[in-house]
Amino acid sequence: HIFTSIRLGNPIQLTNNFIVSSTDSIIEIFTYSKTKIEKIKRIDAHKKHIFTIIELSNNRFSSCSIDAAINIYSSNLPFNIITTLKGHTSWVTSLFYYQKKDILISSGVDKRIIFWNMKTYQYESIMFGEPCCCNNGLIIIEKELIICSIEKVYIYDLNTLCLVDWIRDDAIVNISDLSSMNDGNIVCSG
């Protein structure tokens, strides 16, 4: 019963390894073959509950937590923490990696949406919007950032960082239609 503490979420699959977060502040890395699964590393990753883990480029992965921190790790042995990103004041609930620009986007209950440069590990910009309380509540479709909050879905233009539209929770949303919507009032958050 090696998986008793594993929380629901998206594990990260690497070559012959996979990474999972647990219900507390732990990240565990396992190796596997056709006949065996073995835990090879346990990382005391955060002070409190982990919301999300995602894979980044250049042999890295990231996690976010209730402790308002975002950790960046090496996805090679010994799987050490490279750095901790600090800029949120409350729970960080969502991460999205925009590989095209090597940017990590974070959001949480503090209503901050932070764009982190993954070359320098510094933030490039901060937007203030609605809280993103969903695990993995961020996606990018074409040139728009989609943010899911408790009651609405917000659509921001990635070039201008302006709000271009939003949808209430009682509206029927087809995800394939989200990237073409821009009939709302344009509101810049900076």
Short mmCIF file of N, CA and C in Angstrom, two decimals:
data_model
loop_
_atom_site.label_atom_id
_atom_site.label_comp_id
_atom_site.label_asym_id
_atom_site.label_seq_id
_atom_site.Cartn_x
_atom_site.Cartn_y
_atom_site.Cartn_z
N HIS A 1 0.83 -1.19 0.00
CA HIS A 1 0.00 0.00 0.00
C HIS A 1 0.87 1.24 0.00
N ILE A 2 1.63 1.38 -1.02
CA ILE A 2 2.60 2.47 -1.13
C ILE A 2 1.92 3.81 -1.41
N PHE A 3 0.67 3.81 -1.91
CA PHE A 3 0.01 5.03 -2.34
C PHE A 3 -1.04 5.55 -1.37
N THR A 4 -0.99 5.20 -0.10
CA THR A 4 -2.05 5.59 0.84
C THR A 4 -2.17 7.09 1.02
N SER A 5 -1.09 7.85 0.90
CA SER A 5 -1.17 9.28 1.13
C SER A 5 -1.25 10.10 -0.16
N ILE A 6 -1.29 9.47 -1.30
CA ILE A 6 -1.30 10.19 -2.56
C ILE A 6 -2.64 10.88 -2.75
N ARG A 7 -2.59 12.17 -3.11
CA ARG A 7 -3.83 12.90 -3.33
C ARG A 7 -4.23 12.81 -4.80
N LEU A 8 -5.48 13.08 -5.05
CA LEU A 8 -5.94 13.11 -6.43
C LEU A 8 -5.28 14.28 -7.13
N GLY A 9 -4.92 14.09 -8.35
CA GLY A 9 -4.25 15.14 -9.11
C GLY A 9 -3.51 14.53 -10.27
N ASN A 10 -2.70 15.32 -10.89
CA ASN A 10 -1.96 14.87 -12.05
C ASN A 10 -0.53 14.55 -11.69
N PRO A 11 -0.17 13.27 -11.68
CA PRO A 11 1.24 12.95 -11.47
C PRO A 11 2.05 13.36 -12.69
N ILE A 12 3.32 13.54 -12.51
CA ILE A 12 4.22 13.87 -13.62
C ILE A 12 4.97 12.61 -13.99
N GLN A 13 4.94 12.25 -15.26
CA GLN A 13 5.66 11.07 -15.72
C GLN A 13 6.97 11.49 -16.36
N LEU A 14 8.04 10.89 -15.89
CA LEU A 14 9.37 11.06 -16.47
C LEU A 14 9.82 9.70 -16.99
N THR A 15 10.96 9.64 -17.63
CA THR A 15 11.48 8.36 -18.11
C THR A 15 11.74 7.45 -16.91
N ASN A 16 10.99 6.37 -16.81
CA ASN A 16 11.11 5.37 -15.74
C ASN A 16 10.86 5.92 -14.33
N ASN A 17 10.35 7.14 -14.21
CA ASN A 17 10.02 7.72 -12.91
C ASN A 17 8.68 8.41 -13.01
N PHE A 18 8.03 8.58 -11.88
CA PHE A 18 6.89 9.48 -11.82
C PHE A 18 6.88 10.19 -10.49
N ILE A 19 6.29 11.39 -10.49
CA ILE A 19 6.30 12.28 -9.34
C ILE A 19 4.86 12.55 -8.94
N VAL A 20 4.58 12.45 -7.64
CA VAL A 20 3.24 12.72 -7.14
C VAL A 20 3.35 13.59 -5.88
N SER A 21 2.26 14.32 -5.61
CA SER A 21 2.18 15.06 -4.34
C SER A 21 1.21 14.33 -3.44
N SER A 22 1.37 14.55 -2.15
CA SER A 22 0.53 13.86 -1.18
C SER A 22 -0.46 14.82 -0.54
N THR A 23 -1.28 14.31 0.35
CA THR A 23 -2.30 15.13 0.99
C THR A 23 -1.71 16.15 1.95
N ASP A 24 -0.45 16.05 2.25
CA ASP A 24 0.16 17.02 3.14
C ASP A 24 1.15 17.89 2.36
N SER A 25 2.36 17.97 2.78
CA SER A 25 3.35 18.86 2.16
C SER A 25 4.47 18.09 1.47
N ILE A 26 4.23 16.85 1.15
CA ILE A 26 5.27 15.94 0.66
C ILE A 26 5.13 15.70 -0.85
N ILE A 27 6.27 15.64 -1.52
CA ILE A 27 6.34 15.17 -2.90
C ILE A 27 7.15 13.88 -2.88
N GLU A 28 6.64 12.87 -3.58
CA GLU A 28 7.34 11.59 -3.63
C GLU A 28 7.65 11.23 -5.08
N ILE A 29 8.83 10.67 -5.28
CA ILE A 29 9.27 10.26 -6.62
C ILE A 29 9.46 8.76 -6.60
N PHE A 30 8.89 8.11 -7.59
CA PHE A 30 8.93 6.65 -7.71
C PHE A 30 9.62 6.28 -9.00
N THR A 31 10.25 5.12 -9.00
CA THR A 31 10.76 4.52 -10.22
C THR A 31 9.93 3.27 -10.48
N TYR A 32 9.81 2.92 -11.73
CA TYR A 32 8.99 1.75 -12.05
C TYR A 32 9.59 0.97 -13.21
N SER A 33 9.26 -0.30 -13.20
CA SER A 33 9.58 -1.20 -14.31
C SER A 33 8.34 -2.06 -14.50
N LYS A 34 8.41 -3.04 -15.36
CA LYS A 34 7.25 -3.91 -15.61
C LYS A 34 6.83 -4.68 -14.37
N THR A 35 7.75 -4.94 -13.47
CA THR A 35 7.45 -5.79 -12.33
C THR A 35 7.52 -5.11 -10.97
N LYS A 36 7.96 -3.84 -10.92
CA LYS A 36 8.23 -3.26 -9.62
C LYS A 36 8.05 -1.74 -9.62
N ILE A 37 7.47 -1.23 -8.53
CA ILE A 37 7.42 0.21 -8.26
C ILE A 37 8.14 0.45 -6.95
N GLU A 38 9.05 1.42 -6.95
CA GLU A 38 9.85 1.68 -5.76
C GLU A 38 9.97 3.18 -5.52
N LYS A 39 9.75 3.60 -4.27
CA LYS A 39 9.93 5.01 -3.92
C LYS A 39 11.42 5.29 -3.85
N ILE A 40 11.88 6.34 -4.58
CA ILE A 40 13.30 6.65 -4.57
C ILE A 40 13.63 7.97 -3.88
N LYS A 41 12.61 8.81 -3.65
CA LYS A 41 12.88 10.09 -2.99
C LYS A 41 11.60 10.63 -2.37
N ARG A 42 11.76 11.21 -1.20
CA ARG A 42 10.67 11.92 -0.51
C ARG A 42 11.19 13.33 -0.23
N ILE A 43 10.44 14.33 -0.70
CA ILE A 43 10.84 15.72 -0.51
C ILE A 43 9.84 16.40 0.42
N ASP A 44 10.34 16.96 1.51
CA ASP A 44 9.50 17.82 2.35
C ASP A 44 9.42 19.17 1.62
N ALA A 45 8.42 19.28 0.77
CA ALA A 45 8.38 20.34 -0.23
C ALA A 45 7.86 21.67 0.28
N HIS A 46 6.83 21.64 1.08
CA HIS A 46 6.17 22.86 1.54
C HIS A 46 5.85 22.78 3.01
N LYS A 47 5.44 23.90 3.57
CA LYS A 47 5.04 23.94 4.98
C LYS A 47 3.62 23.42 5.16
N LYS A 48 2.81 23.51 4.08
CA LYS A 48 1.41 23.10 4.15
C LYS A 48 1.02 22.38 2.86
N HIS A 49 -0.24 22.02 2.77
CA HIS A 49 -0.85 21.25 1.68
C HIS A 49 -0.43 21.73 0.28
N ILE A 50 -0.09 20.80 -0.59
CA ILE A 50 0.28 21.08 -1.98
C ILE A 50 -0.98 21.01 -2.85
N PHE A 51 -1.15 22.01 -3.70
CA PHE A 51 -2.28 22.02 -4.62
C PHE A 51 -1.95 21.37 -5.96
N THR A 52 -0.83 21.76 -6.54
CA THR A 52 -0.55 21.38 -7.93
C THR A 52 0.93 21.07 -8.10
N ILE A 53 1.23 20.08 -8.93
CA ILE A 53 2.59 19.88 -9.44
C ILE A 53 2.50 19.84 -10.96
N ILE A 54 3.46 20.47 -11.61
CA ILE A 54 3.48 20.48 -13.08
C ILE A 54 4.92 20.31 -13.57
N GLU A 55 5.03 19.82 -14.78
CA GLU A 55 6.34 19.67 -15.42
C GLU A 55 6.71 20.95 -16.15
N LEU A 56 7.98 21.32 -16.07
CA LEU A 56 8.53 22.46 -16.79
C LEU A 56 9.56 21.95 -17.79
N SER A 57 10.12 22.81 -18.60
CA SER A 57 11.19 22.40 -19.52
C SER A 57 12.52 22.34 -18.78
N ASN A 58 13.55 21.91 -19.47
CA ASN A 58 14.92 21.86 -18.94
C ASN A 58 15.04 21.04 -17.65
N ASN A 59 14.39 19.88 -17.64
CA ASN A 59 14.50 18.94 -16.52
C ASN A 59 14.11 19.57 -15.18
N ARG A 60 12.96 20.23 -15.16
CA ARG A 60 12.46 20.85 -13.94
C ARG A 60 10.98 20.54 -13.77
N PHE A 61 10.53 20.63 -12.53
CA PHE A 61 9.10 20.60 -12.25
C PHE A 61 8.81 21.58 -11.12
N SER A 62 7.52 21.87 -10.90
CA SER A 62 7.15 22.90 -9.94
C SER A 62 5.95 22.45 -9.11
N SER A 63 5.83 23.03 -7.91
CA SER A 63 4.68 22.78 -7.04
C SER A 63 4.24 24.09 -6.41
N CYS A 64 2.94 24.15 -6.06
CA CYS A 64 2.42 25.31 -5.34
C CYS A 64 1.59 24.83 -4.17
N SER A 65 1.37 25.74 -3.19
CA SER A 65 0.84 25.29 -1.92
C SER A 65 0.03 26.37 -1.20
N ILE A 66 -0.64 25.93 -0.14
CA ILE A 66 -1.34 26.82 0.77
C ILE A 66 -0.36 27.78 1.44
N ASP A 67 0.92 27.43 1.52
CA ASP A 67 1.91 28.27 2.19
C ASP A 67 2.33 29.49 1.36
N ALA A 68 1.68 29.73 0.23
CA ALA A 68 1.92 30.88 -0.66
C ALA A 68 3.23 30.78 -1.44
N ALA A 69 3.89 29.64 -1.41
CA ALA A 69 5.17 29.47 -2.10
C ALA A 69 5.01 28.60 -3.35
N ILE A 70 5.92 28.84 -4.28
CA ILE A 70 6.05 28.02 -5.49
C ILE A 70 7.48 27.51 -5.51
N ASN A 71 7.64 26.20 -5.53
CA ASN A 71 8.98 25.61 -5.57
C ASN A 71 9.28 25.12 -6.98
N ILE A 72 10.54 25.29 -7.37
CA ILE A 72 11.06 24.76 -8.63
C ILE A 72 12.09 23.71 -8.27
N TYR A 73 12.00 22.52 -8.88
CA TYR A 73 12.87 21.39 -8.57
C TYR A 73 13.58 20.91 -9.82
N SER A 74 14.69 20.24 -9.61
CA SER A 74 15.34 19.48 -10.67
C SER A 74 14.58 18.16 -10.81
N SER A 75 14.31 17.74 -12.03
CA SER A 75 13.66 16.45 -12.23
C SER A 75 14.67 15.35 -12.52
N ASN A 76 15.92 15.63 -12.22
CA ASN A 76 16.98 14.62 -12.27
C ASN A 76 17.45 14.34 -10.85
N LEU A 77 18.02 13.16 -10.64
CA LEU A 77 18.59 12.86 -9.32
C LEU A 77 19.58 13.94 -8.94
N PRO A 78 19.57 14.43 -7.74
CA PRO A 78 18.83 13.99 -6.57
C PRO A 78 17.50 14.70 -6.35
N PHE A 79 16.90 15.31 -7.37
CA PHE A 79 15.58 15.94 -7.29
C PHE A 79 15.55 17.07 -6.25
N ASN A 80 16.55 17.91 -6.23
CA ASN A 80 16.63 18.99 -5.24
C ASN A 80 15.76 20.18 -5.63
N ILE A 81 15.42 21.00 -4.62
CA ILE A 81 14.73 22.27 -4.87
C ILE A 81 15.76 23.24 -5.43
N ILE A 82 15.46 23.82 -6.60
CA ILE A 82 16.35 24.79 -7.23
C ILE A 82 16.14 26.16 -6.60
N THR A 83 14.86 26.56 -6.47
CA THR A 83 14.54 27.86 -5.89
C THR A 83 13.09 27.87 -5.43
N THR A 84 12.76 28.85 -4.62
CA THR A 84 11.38 29.09 -4.19
C THR A 84 10.98 30.47 -4.66
N LEU A 85 9.85 30.54 -5.36
CA LEU A 85 9.32 31.81 -5.86
C LEU A 85 8.33 32.35 -4.84
N LYS A 86 8.52 33.62 -4.46
CA LYS A 86 7.63 34.25 -3.49
C LYS A 86 7.09 35.54 -4.08
N GLY A 87 5.78 35.67 -4.05
CA GLY A 87 5.12 36.86 -4.57
C GLY A 87 3.64 36.86 -4.25
N HIS A 88 3.13 35.70 -3.85
CA HIS A 88 1.74 35.59 -3.44
C HIS A 88 1.63 35.83 -1.94
N THR A 89 0.46 36.29 -1.52
CA THR A 89 0.23 36.56 -0.10
C THR A 89 -0.68 35.54 0.55
N SER A 90 -1.18 34.60 -0.24
CA SER A 90 -2.08 33.57 0.27
C SER A 90 -1.93 32.32 -0.59
N TRP A 91 -2.86 31.40 -0.44
CA TRP A 91 -2.81 30.11 -1.14
C TRP A 91 -2.53 30.29 -2.63
N VAL A 92 -1.57 29.54 -3.14
CA VAL A 92 -1.35 29.45 -4.59
C VAL A 92 -2.00 28.14 -5.03
N THR A 93 -3.00 28.25 -5.89
CA THR A 93 -3.81 27.08 -6.24
C THR A 93 -3.59 26.56 -7.65
N SER A 94 -3.03 27.40 -8.52
CA SER A 94 -2.90 26.99 -9.92
C SER A 94 -1.57 27.42 -10.51
N LEU A 95 -1.03 26.54 -11.34
CA LEU A 95 0.18 26.82 -12.10
C LEU A 95 -0.06 26.43 -13.54
N PHE A 96 0.50 27.21 -14.45
CA PHE A 96 0.47 26.86 -15.87
C PHE A 96 1.82 27.24 -16.45
N TYR A 97 2.43 26.32 -17.19
CA TYR A 97 3.72 26.61 -17.82
C TYR A 97 3.50 26.93 -19.28
N TYR A 98 3.90 28.14 -19.67
CA TYR A 98 3.80 28.61 -21.06
C TYR A 98 5.17 28.42 -21.69
N GLN A 99 5.37 27.23 -22.28
CA GLN A 99 6.69 26.82 -22.77
C GLN A 99 7.21 27.73 -23.87
N LYS A 100 6.32 28.25 -24.70
CA LYS A 100 6.74 29.09 -25.82
C LYS A 100 7.58 30.28 -25.35
N LYS A 101 7.25 30.84 -24.18
CA LYS A 101 7.98 31.99 -23.66
C LYS A 101 8.78 31.67 -22.39
N ASP A 102 8.80 30.40 -21.99
CA ASP A 102 9.48 29.96 -20.77
C ASP A 102 9.00 30.77 -19.56
N ILE A 103 7.67 30.84 -19.44
CA ILE A 103 7.02 31.61 -18.38
C ILE A 103 6.15 30.65 -17.56
N LEU A 104 6.24 30.77 -16.24
CA LEU A 104 5.34 30.07 -15.33
C LEU A 104 4.30 31.07 -14.87
N ILE A 105 3.02 30.71 -14.98
CA ILE A 105 1.94 31.59 -14.55
C ILE A 105 1.32 30.97 -13.30
N SER A 106 1.21 31.78 -12.25
CA SER A 106 0.62 31.29 -11.00
C SER A 106 -0.58 32.15 -10.62
N SER A 107 -1.52 31.52 -9.92
CA SER A 107 -2.71 32.23 -9.46
C SER A 107 -3.20 31.59 -8.18
N GLY A 108 -3.95 32.36 -7.41
CA GLY A 108 -4.46 31.82 -6.17
C GLY A 108 -5.54 32.68 -5.56
N VAL A 109 -5.81 32.46 -4.29
CA VAL A 109 -6.90 33.15 -3.63
C VAL A 109 -6.59 34.60 -3.32
N ASP A 110 -5.34 35.04 -3.45
CA ASP A 110 -4.99 36.44 -3.21
C ASP A 110 -5.30 37.35 -4.40
N LYS A 111 -5.91 36.80 -5.45
CA LYS A 111 -6.32 37.53 -6.66
C LYS A 111 -5.14 37.99 -7.51
N ARG A 112 -3.94 37.47 -7.23
CA ARG A 112 -2.77 37.81 -8.04
C ARG A 112 -2.55 36.75 -9.10
N ILE A 113 -2.22 37.21 -10.29
CA ILE A 113 -1.80 36.35 -11.38
C ILE A 113 -0.38 36.80 -11.71
N ILE A 114 0.58 35.93 -11.44
CA ILE A 114 1.99 36.32 -11.57
C ILE A 114 2.63 35.55 -12.72
N PHE A 115 3.36 36.28 -13.56
CA PHE A 115 4.09 35.72 -14.69
C PHE A 115 5.56 35.68 -14.28
N TRP A 116 6.11 34.45 -14.13
CA TRP A 116 7.47 34.24 -13.67
C TRP A 116 8.38 33.88 -14.84
N ASN A 117 9.50 34.55 -14.98
CA ASN A 117 10.51 34.22 -15.99
C ASN A 117 11.29 33.02 -15.48
N MET A 118 11.27 31.92 -16.20
CA MET A 118 11.93 30.70 -15.74
C MET A 118 13.42 30.65 -16.07
N LYS A 119 13.93 31.69 -16.71
CA LYS A 119 15.38 31.79 -16.88
C LYS A 119 16.01 32.49 -15.67
N THR A 120 15.31 33.50 -15.14
CA THR A 120 15.85 34.29 -14.03
C THR A 120 15.18 33.97 -12.69
N TYR A 121 14.04 33.28 -12.73
CA TYR A 121 13.22 32.98 -11.55
C TYR A 121 12.72 34.25 -10.86
N GLN A 122 12.52 35.29 -11.63
CA GLN A 122 11.96 36.55 -11.14
C GLN A 122 10.60 36.77 -11.81
N TYR A 123 9.73 37.54 -11.16
CA TYR A 123 8.45 37.80 -11.81
C TYR A 123 8.61 38.90 -12.84
N GLU A 124 7.91 38.73 -13.97
CA GLU A 124 7.93 39.72 -15.04
C GLU A 124 6.78 40.70 -14.89
N SER A 125 5.63 40.20 -14.44
CA SER A 125 4.49 41.09 -14.23
C SER A 125 3.51 40.43 -13.27
N ILE A 126 2.71 41.29 -12.64
CA ILE A 126 1.66 40.83 -11.74
C ILE A 126 0.36 41.49 -12.18
N MET A 127 -0.66 40.68 -12.35
CA MET A 127 -2.00 41.19 -12.64
C MET A 127 -2.86 40.94 -11.41
N PHE A 128 -3.82 41.80 -11.19
CA PHE A 128 -4.78 41.59 -10.11
C PHE A 128 -6.13 41.33 -10.75
N GLY A 129 -6.72 40.21 -10.41
CA GLY A 129 -7.98 39.81 -11.00
C GLY A 129 -8.84 39.11 -9.97
N GLU A 130 -9.50 38.10 -10.39
CA GLU A 130 -10.33 37.31 -9.49
C GLU A 130 -9.51 36.14 -8.95
N PRO A 131 -9.89 35.65 -7.77
CA PRO A 131 -9.14 34.51 -7.23
C PRO A 131 -9.35 33.26 -8.06
N CYS A 132 -8.27 32.55 -8.29
CA CYS A 132 -8.34 31.27 -8.99
C CYS A 132 -8.27 30.19 -7.93
N CYS A 133 -9.41 29.62 -7.62
CA CYS A 133 -9.49 28.64 -6.53
C CYS A 133 -9.55 27.22 -7.05
N CYS A 134 -9.26 27.03 -8.31
CA CYS A 134 -9.34 25.70 -8.91
C CYS A 134 -7.94 25.12 -9.02
N ASN A 135 -7.82 23.84 -8.75
CA ASN A 135 -6.58 23.14 -8.99
C ASN A 135 -6.38 23.08 -10.50
N ASN A 136 -5.28 23.60 -10.98
CA ASN A 136 -5.03 23.71 -12.42
C ASN A 136 -6.11 24.52 -13.13
N GLY A 137 -6.46 25.68 -12.58
CA GLY A 137 -7.51 26.53 -13.13
C GLY A 137 -7.03 27.51 -14.17
N LEU A 138 -5.84 27.30 -14.76
CA LEU A 138 -5.29 28.18 -15.77
C LEU A 138 -5.01 27.39 -17.05
N ILE A 139 -5.37 27.97 -18.18
CA ILE A 139 -4.99 27.39 -19.47
C ILE A 139 -4.72 28.53 -20.45
N ILE A 140 -3.99 28.23 -21.51
CA ILE A 140 -3.77 29.20 -22.58
C ILE A 140 -4.33 28.59 -23.86
N ILE A 141 -5.15 29.37 -24.53
CA ILE A 141 -5.68 28.99 -25.84
C ILE A 141 -5.29 30.10 -26.79
N GLU A 142 -4.48 29.75 -27.77
CA GLU A 142 -3.92 30.71 -28.72
C GLU A 142 -3.21 31.82 -27.98
N LYS A 143 -3.73 33.04 -27.99
CA LYS A 143 -3.06 34.17 -27.33
C LYS A 143 -3.84 34.68 -26.14
N GLU A 144 -4.62 33.80 -25.52
CA GLU A 144 -5.45 34.22 -24.40
C GLU A 144 -5.25 33.31 -23.20
N LEU A 145 -5.23 33.93 -22.04
CA LEU A 145 -5.12 33.22 -20.78
C LEU A 145 -6.52 33.04 -20.22
N ILE A 146 -6.90 31.81 -19.94
CA ILE A 146 -8.21 31.49 -19.40
C ILE A 146 -8.02 31.18 -17.91
N ILE A 147 -8.76 31.89 -17.04
CA ILE A 147 -8.66 31.70 -15.60
C ILE A 147 -10.02 31.31 -15.06
N CYS A 148 -10.08 30.18 -14.37
CA CYS A 148 -11.32 29.70 -13.79
C CYS A 148 -11.36 30.09 -12.32
N SER A 149 -12.38 30.85 -11.92
CA SER A 149 -12.56 31.18 -10.52
C SER A 149 -13.80 30.44 -10.02
N ILE A 150 -14.24 30.76 -8.83
CA ILE A 150 -15.37 30.05 -8.26
C ILE A 150 -16.65 30.30 -9.05
N GLU A 151 -16.89 31.54 -9.48
CA GLU A 151 -18.15 31.87 -10.13
C GLU A 151 -18.03 32.24 -11.60
N LYS A 152 -16.83 32.52 -12.09
CA LYS A 152 -16.68 33.01 -13.46
C LYS A 152 -15.45 32.41 -14.12
N VAL A 153 -15.45 32.49 -15.44
CA VAL A 153 -14.28 32.18 -16.25
C VAL A 153 -13.85 33.49 -16.88
N TYR A 154 -12.58 33.88 -16.69
CA TYR A 154 -12.05 35.14 -17.19
C TYR A 154 -11.11 34.86 -18.36
N ILE A 155 -11.13 35.76 -19.34
CA ILE A 155 -10.28 35.63 -20.51
C ILE A 155 -9.43 36.89 -20.64
N TYR A 156 -8.10 36.71 -20.59
CA TYR A 156 -7.17 37.83 -20.69
C TYR A 156 -6.36 37.70 -21.97
N ASP A 157 -6.07 38.82 -22.60
CA ASP A 157 -5.18 38.87 -23.75
C ASP A 157 -3.74 38.78 -23.23
N LEU A 158 -2.96 37.83 -23.70
CA LEU A 158 -1.59 37.64 -23.21
C LEU A 158 -0.65 38.76 -23.63
N ASN A 159 -0.93 39.41 -24.74
CA ASN A 159 -0.05 40.48 -25.19
C ASN A 159 -0.23 41.75 -24.37
N THR A 160 -1.47 42.10 -24.05
CA THR A 160 -1.75 43.35 -23.34
C THR A 160 -2.01 43.14 -21.85
N LEU A 161 -2.24 41.89 -21.43
CA LEU A 161 -2.63 41.54 -20.07
C LEU A 161 -3.92 42.25 -19.67
N CYS A 162 -4.80 42.43 -20.65
CA CYS A 162 -6.10 43.06 -20.41
C CYS A 162 -7.20 42.01 -20.39
N LEU A 163 -8.18 42.23 -19.54
CA LEU A 163 -9.37 41.38 -19.51
C LEU A 163 -10.19 41.67 -20.75
N VAL A 164 -10.49 40.63 -21.53
CA VAL A 164 -11.28 40.84 -22.75
C VAL A 164 -12.68 40.28 -22.64
N ASP A 165 -12.92 39.35 -21.71
CA ASP A 165 -14.26 38.80 -21.57
C ASP A 165 -14.34 37.96 -20.31
N TRP A 166 -15.55 37.68 -19.87
CA TRP A 166 -15.79 36.78 -18.76
C TRP A 166 -17.13 36.09 -18.96
N ILE A 167 -17.27 34.95 -18.31
CA ILE A 167 -18.48 34.15 -18.43
C ILE A 167 -18.92 33.76 -17.02
N ARG A 168 -20.20 33.94 -16.71
CA ARG A 168 -20.73 33.54 -15.40
C ARG A 168 -20.82 32.03 -15.31
N ASP A 169 -20.90 31.52 -14.08
CA ASP A 169 -20.96 30.08 -13.88
C ASP A 169 -22.25 29.45 -14.38
N ASP A 170 -23.30 30.25 -14.56
CA ASP A 170 -24.56 29.68 -15.04
C ASP A 170 -24.65 29.67 -16.56
N ALA A 171 -23.63 30.18 -17.23
CA ALA A 171 -23.61 30.16 -18.69
C ALA A 171 -23.08 28.81 -19.17
N ILE A 172 -23.56 28.37 -20.29
CA ILE A 172 -23.05 27.13 -20.89
C ILE A 172 -21.82 27.49 -21.71
N VAL A 173 -20.70 26.83 -21.40
CA VAL A 173 -19.44 27.16 -22.03
C VAL A 173 -18.93 25.97 -22.82
N ASN A 174 -18.61 26.22 -24.06
CA ASN A 174 -17.95 25.23 -24.90
C ASN A 174 -16.49 25.64 -24.97
N ILE A 175 -15.58 24.84 -24.44
CA ILE A 175 -14.17 25.21 -24.35
C ILE A 175 -13.57 25.58 -25.71
N SER A 176 -14.07 24.99 -26.78
CA SER A 176 -13.54 25.33 -28.10
C SER A 176 -13.96 26.73 -28.54
N ASP A 177 -14.99 27.30 -27.92
CA ASP A 177 -15.43 28.64 -28.27
C ASP A 177 -14.73 29.72 -27.45
N LEU A 178 -14.04 29.36 -26.36
CA LEU A 178 -13.47 30.37 -25.47
C LEU A 178 -12.46 31.28 -26.15
N SER A 179 -11.62 30.72 -27.02
CA SER A 179 -10.56 31.54 -27.60
C SER A 179 -11.07 32.56 -28.59
N SER A 180 -12.29 32.43 -29.08
CA SER A 180 -12.82 33.39 -30.04
C SER A 180 -13.71 34.45 -29.41
N MET A 181 -13.95 34.35 -28.09
CA MET A 181 -14.83 35.30 -27.42
C MET A 181 -14.08 36.57 -27.07
N ASN A 182 -14.61 37.72 -27.45
CA ASN A 182 -14.05 39.00 -27.02
C ASN A 182 -15.07 40.11 -27.17
N ASP A 183 -16.34 39.79 -26.95
CA ASP A 183 -17.38 40.79 -27.12
C ASP A 183 -17.66 41.58 -25.85
N GLY A 184 -16.95 41.30 -24.76
CA GLY A 184 -17.15 42.05 -23.51
C GLY A 184 -16.35 43.33 -23.50
N ASN A 185 -16.50 44.09 -22.46
CA ASN A 185 -15.72 45.30 -22.31
C ASN A 185 -14.27 44.96 -22.02
N ILE A 186 -13.36 45.69 -22.62
CA ILE A 186 -11.94 45.45 -22.41
C ILE A 186 -11.51 46.21 -21.16
N VAL A 187 -10.93 45.49 -20.22
CA VAL A 187 -10.49 46.10 -18.98
C VAL A 187 -9.04 45.72 -18.76
N CYS A 188 -8.14 46.70 -18.68
CA CYS A 188 -6.75 46.42 -18.40
C CYS A 188 -6.55 46.35 -16.91
N SER A 189 -5.80 45.36 -16.46
CA SER A 189 -5.62 45.16 -15.03
C SER A 189 -4.35 45.81 -14.52
N GLY A 190 -3.65 46.51 -15.31
CA GLY A 190 -2.41 47.15 -14.85
C GLY A 190 -2.58 48.60 -14.83
#
